[in-house]
């Protein structure tokens, strides 16, 4: 005997699935491209690799803009991954919330520090 439960499937949960999956892939691709650009600049640089070279790479306004975007992408990438770990493996709601708040504060602090270093060059 066949049981027909209807044509609509009931979906439960936070509905993050495809959006977060796509965010992980896009942010990872941006970080890989950024890494390739920086490595290419290091490989084809003339002279010693030191502070002057690093400061020169990040002195251009376009590079600061790209680096700013990559810092945002990195924070978003980490947030999605760590949040999923907390949701999957921490059963206590209170502990999970505490860990998520700590993660947000830590990521905002890291991003702020990255921006400070970037714009100080």
PDB file of C-alpha atoms in Angstrom:
ATOM      1  CA  UNK A   1       0.000   0.000   0.000  1.00  0.00           C
ATOM      2  CA  UNK A   2       1.361   3.410  -0.984  1.00  0.00           C
ATOM      3  CA  UNK A   3       1.010   6.338   1.412  1.00  0.00           C
ATOM      4  CA  UNK A   4       0.735   9.798  -0.100  1.00  0.00           C
ATOM      5  CA  UNK A   5       1.903  12.484   2.310  1.00  0.00           C
ATOM      6  CA  UNK A   6       1.111  15.307  -0.109  1.00  0.00           C
ATOM      7  CA  UNK A   7       3.052  17.274  -2.642  1.00  0.00           C
ATOM      8  CA  UNK A   8       4.750  19.622  -0.196  1.00  0.00           C
ATOM      9  CA  UNK A   9       7.684  18.606   1.909  1.00  0.00           C
ATOM     10  CA  UNK A  10       7.945  20.187   5.352  1.00  0.00           C
ATOM     11  CA  UNK A  11      11.342  21.771   5.815  1.00  0.00           C
ATOM     12  CA  UNK A  12      12.489  22.698   9.292  1.00  0.00           C
ATOM     13  CA  UNK A  13      15.539  24.461  10.623  1.00  0.00           C
ATOM     14  CA  UNK A  14      17.224  27.781  10.047  1.00  0.00           C
ATOM     15  CA  UNK A  15      17.354  27.450   6.225  1.00  0.00           C
ATOM     16  CA  UNK A  16      21.036  28.439   6.083  1.00  0.00           C
ATOM     17  CA  UNK A  17      22.088  25.521   3.879  1.00  0.00           C
ATOM     18  CA  UNK A  18      22.665  26.708   0.317  1.00  0.00           C
ATOM     19  CA  UNK A  19      23.442  30.330   1.238  1.00  0.00           C
ATOM     20  CA  UNK A  20      26.167  29.351   3.680  1.00  0.00           C
ATOM     21  CA  UNK A  21      27.513  26.636   1.401  1.00  0.00           C
ATOM     22  CA  UNK A  22      27.824  29.190  -1.384  1.00  0.00           C
ATOM     23  CA  UNK A  23      29.331  31.798   0.972  1.00  0.00           C
ATOM     24  CA  UNK A  24      32.016  29.297   2.023  1.00  0.00           C
ATOM     25  CA  UNK A  25      32.927  28.575  -1.608  1.00  0.00           C
ATOM     26  CA  UNK A  26      32.919  32.208  -2.770  1.00  0.00           C
ATOM     27  CA  UNK A  27      34.951  33.486   0.187  1.00  0.00           C
ATOM     28  CA  UNK A  28      37.421  30.607  -0.201  1.00  0.00           C
ATOM     29  CA  UNK A  29      37.843  31.433  -3.900  1.00  0.00           C
ATOM     30  CA  UNK A  30      38.470  35.106  -3.061  1.00  0.00           C
ATOM     31  CA  UNK A  31      41.097  34.163  -0.484  1.00  0.00           C
ATOM     32  CA  UNK A  32      42.835  31.810  -2.944  1.00  0.00           C
ATOM     33  CA  UNK A  33      42.931  34.507  -5.648  1.00  0.00           C
ATOM     34  CA  UNK A  34      44.290  37.030  -3.147  1.00  0.00           C
ATOM     35  CA  UNK A  35      46.984  34.581  -2.053  1.00  0.00           C
ATOM     36  CA  UNK A  36      48.007  34.003  -5.677  1.00  0.00           C
ATOM     37  CA  UNK A  37      48.240  37.773  -6.292  1.00  0.00           C
ATOM     38  CA  UNK A  38      50.410  38.322  -3.204  1.00  0.00           C
ATOM     39  CA  UNK A  39      52.631  35.333  -4.000  1.00  0.00           C
ATOM     40  CA  UNK A  40      53.067  36.542  -7.593  1.00  0.00           C
ATOM     41  CA  UNK A  41      54.151  39.942  -6.315  1.00  0.00           C
ATOM     42  CA  UNK A  42      56.672  38.276  -3.986  1.00  0.00           C
ATOM     43  CA  UNK A  43      58.015  35.919  -6.640  1.00  0.00           C
ATOM     44  CA  UNK A  44      58.518  38.637  -9.248  1.00  0.00           C
ATOM     45  CA  UNK A  45      59.838  41.253  -6.810  1.00  0.00           C
ATOM     46  CA  UNK A  46      63.329  42.627  -7.222  1.00  0.00           C
ATOM     47  CA  UNK A  47      65.618  42.599  -4.209  1.00  0.00           C
ATOM     48  CA  UNK A  48      65.307  41.223  -0.730  1.00  0.00           C
ATOM     49  CA  UNK A  49      62.006  40.288   0.853  1.00  0.00           C
ATOM     50  CA  UNK A  50      61.710  42.598   3.837  1.00  0.00           C
ATOM     51  CA  UNK A  51      59.518  45.247   5.368  1.00  0.00           C
ATOM     52  CA  UNK A  52      59.964  47.626   2.424  1.00  0.00           C
ATOM     53  CA  UNK A  53      58.703  45.028  -0.058  1.00  0.00           C
ATOM     54  CA  UNK A  54      55.701  44.085   2.086  1.00  0.00           C
ATOM     55  CA  UNK A  55      54.854  47.743   2.712  1.00  0.00           C
ATOM     56  CA  UNK A  56      55.198  48.423  -1.017  1.00  0.00           C
ATOM     57  CA  UNK A  57      52.825  45.600  -1.928  1.00  0.00           C
ATOM     58  CA  UNK A  58      50.112  46.919   0.365  1.00  0.00           C
ATOM     59  CA  UNK A  59      50.763  50.646  -0.234  1.00  0.00           C
ATOM     60  CA  UNK A  60      48.721  50.840  -3.440  1.00  0.00           C
ATOM     61  CA  UNK A  61      45.136  51.951  -2.869  1.00  0.00           C
ATOM     62  CA  UNK A  62      43.722  49.119  -5.006  1.00  0.00           C
ATOM     63  CA  UNK A  63      45.617  46.565  -2.897  1.00  0.00           C
ATOM     64  CA  UNK A  64      44.306  48.089   0.319  1.00  0.00           C
ATOM     65  CA  UNK A  65      40.768  47.871  -1.076  1.00  0.00           C
ATOM     66  CA  UNK A  66      41.235  44.233  -2.143  1.00  0.00           C
ATOM     67  CA  UNK A  67      42.820  43.354   1.203  1.00  0.00           C
ATOM     68  CA  UNK A  68      39.925  45.023   3.035  1.00  0.00           C
ATOM     69  CA  UNK A  69      37.505  42.836   1.071  1.00  0.00           C
ATOM     70  CA  UNK A  70      39.545  39.715   1.786  1.00  0.00           C
ATOM     71  CA  UNK A  71      39.548  40.469   5.517  1.00  0.00           C
ATOM     72  CA  UNK A  72      35.739  40.721   5.385  1.00  0.00           C
ATOM     73  CA  UNK A  73      35.587  37.474   3.366  1.00  0.00           C
ATOM     74  CA  UNK A  74      37.895  35.737   5.851  1.00  0.00           C
ATOM     75  CA  UNK A  75      35.758  36.793   8.818  1.00  0.00           C
ATOM     76  CA  UNK A  76      32.571  35.653   7.064  1.00  0.00           C
ATOM     77  CA  UNK A  77      34.194  32.341   6.074  1.00  0.00           C
ATOM     78  CA  UNK A  78      35.377  31.667   9.619  1.00  0.00           C
ATOM     79  CA  UNK A  79      32.025  32.682  11.124  1.00  0.00           C
ATOM     80  CA  UNK A  80      30.044  30.274   8.945  1.00  0.00           C
ATOM     81  CA  UNK A  81      32.418  27.390   9.684  1.00  0.00           C
ATOM     82  CA  UNK A  82      32.758  27.930  13.426  1.00  0.00           C
ATOM     83  CA  UNK A  83      29.047  28.625  13.852  1.00  0.00           C
ATOM     84  CA  UNK A  84      28.262  25.323  12.135  1.00  0.00           C
ATOM     85  CA  UNK A  85      30.684  23.503  14.432  1.00  0.00           C
ATOM     86  CA  UNK A  86      29.019  25.068  17.504  1.00  0.00           C
ATOM     87  CA  UNK A  87      25.531  24.190  16.203  1.00  0.00           C
ATOM     88  CA  UNK A  88      26.501  20.617  15.333  1.00  0.00           C
ATOM     89  CA  UNK A  89      28.548  19.630  18.380  1.00  0.00           C
ATOM     90  CA  UNK A  90      27.507  21.795  21.342  1.00  0.00           C
ATOM     91  CA  UNK A  91      24.209  20.547  22.735  1.00  0.00           C
ATOM     92  CA  UNK A  92      23.772  23.023  25.587  1.00  0.00           C
ATOM     93  CA  UNK A  93      21.945  26.095  24.275  1.00  0.00           C
ATOM     94  CA  UNK A  94      23.545  28.380  26.858  1.00  0.00           C
ATOM     95  CA  UNK A  95      27.066  27.184  26.120  1.00  0.00           C
ATOM     96  CA  UNK A  96      26.434  27.358  22.366  1.00  0.00           C
ATOM     97  CA  UNK A  97      25.203  30.955  22.658  1.00  0.00           C
ATOM     98  CA  UNK A  98      28.206  31.883  24.815  1.00  0.00           C
ATOM     99  CA  UNK A  99      30.613  30.349  22.299  1.00  0.00           C
ATOM    100  CA  UNK A 100      28.879  32.088  19.395  1.00  0.00           C
ATOM    101  CA  UNK A 101      29.016  35.478  21.120  1.00  0.00           C
ATOM    102  CA  UNK A 102      32.687  34.919  21.992  1.00  0.00           C
ATOM    103  CA  UNK A 103      33.380  33.960  18.370  1.00  0.00           C
ATOM    104  CA  UNK A 104      31.680  37.108  17.058  1.00  0.00           C
ATOM    105  CA  UNK A 105      33.581  39.353  19.475  1.00  0.00           C
ATOM    106  CA  UNK A 106      36.862  37.635  18.623  1.00  0.00           C
ATOM    107  CA  UNK A 107      36.268  37.896  14.857  1.00  0.00           C
ATOM    108  CA  UNK A 108      35.294  41.573  15.062  1.00  0.00           C
ATOM    109  CA  UNK A 109      38.438  42.212  17.108  1.00  0.00           C
ATOM    110  CA  UNK A 110      40.625  40.368  14.603  1.00  0.00           C
ATOM    111  CA  UNK A 111      39.056  42.253  11.682  1.00  0.00           C
ATOM    112  CA  UNK A 112      39.549  45.570  13.481  1.00  0.00           C
ATOM    113  CA  UNK A 113      43.185  44.738  14.133  1.00  0.00           C
ATOM    114  CA  UNK A 114      43.635  43.745  10.477  1.00  0.00           C
ATOM    115  CA  UNK A 115      42.113  47.027   9.285  1.00  0.00           C
ATOM    116  CA  UNK A 116      44.308  48.973  11.680  1.00  0.00           C
ATOM    117  CA  UNK A 117      47.449  47.265  10.364  1.00  0.00           C
ATOM    118  CA  UNK A 118      46.318  47.698   6.764  1.00  0.00           C
ATOM    119  CA  UNK A 119      45.568  51.413   6.958  1.00  0.00           C
ATOM    120  CA  UNK A 120      48.649  52.179   9.050  1.00  0.00           C
ATOM    121  CA  UNK A 121      50.976  51.119   6.202  1.00  0.00           C
TER     122      UNK A 121
END
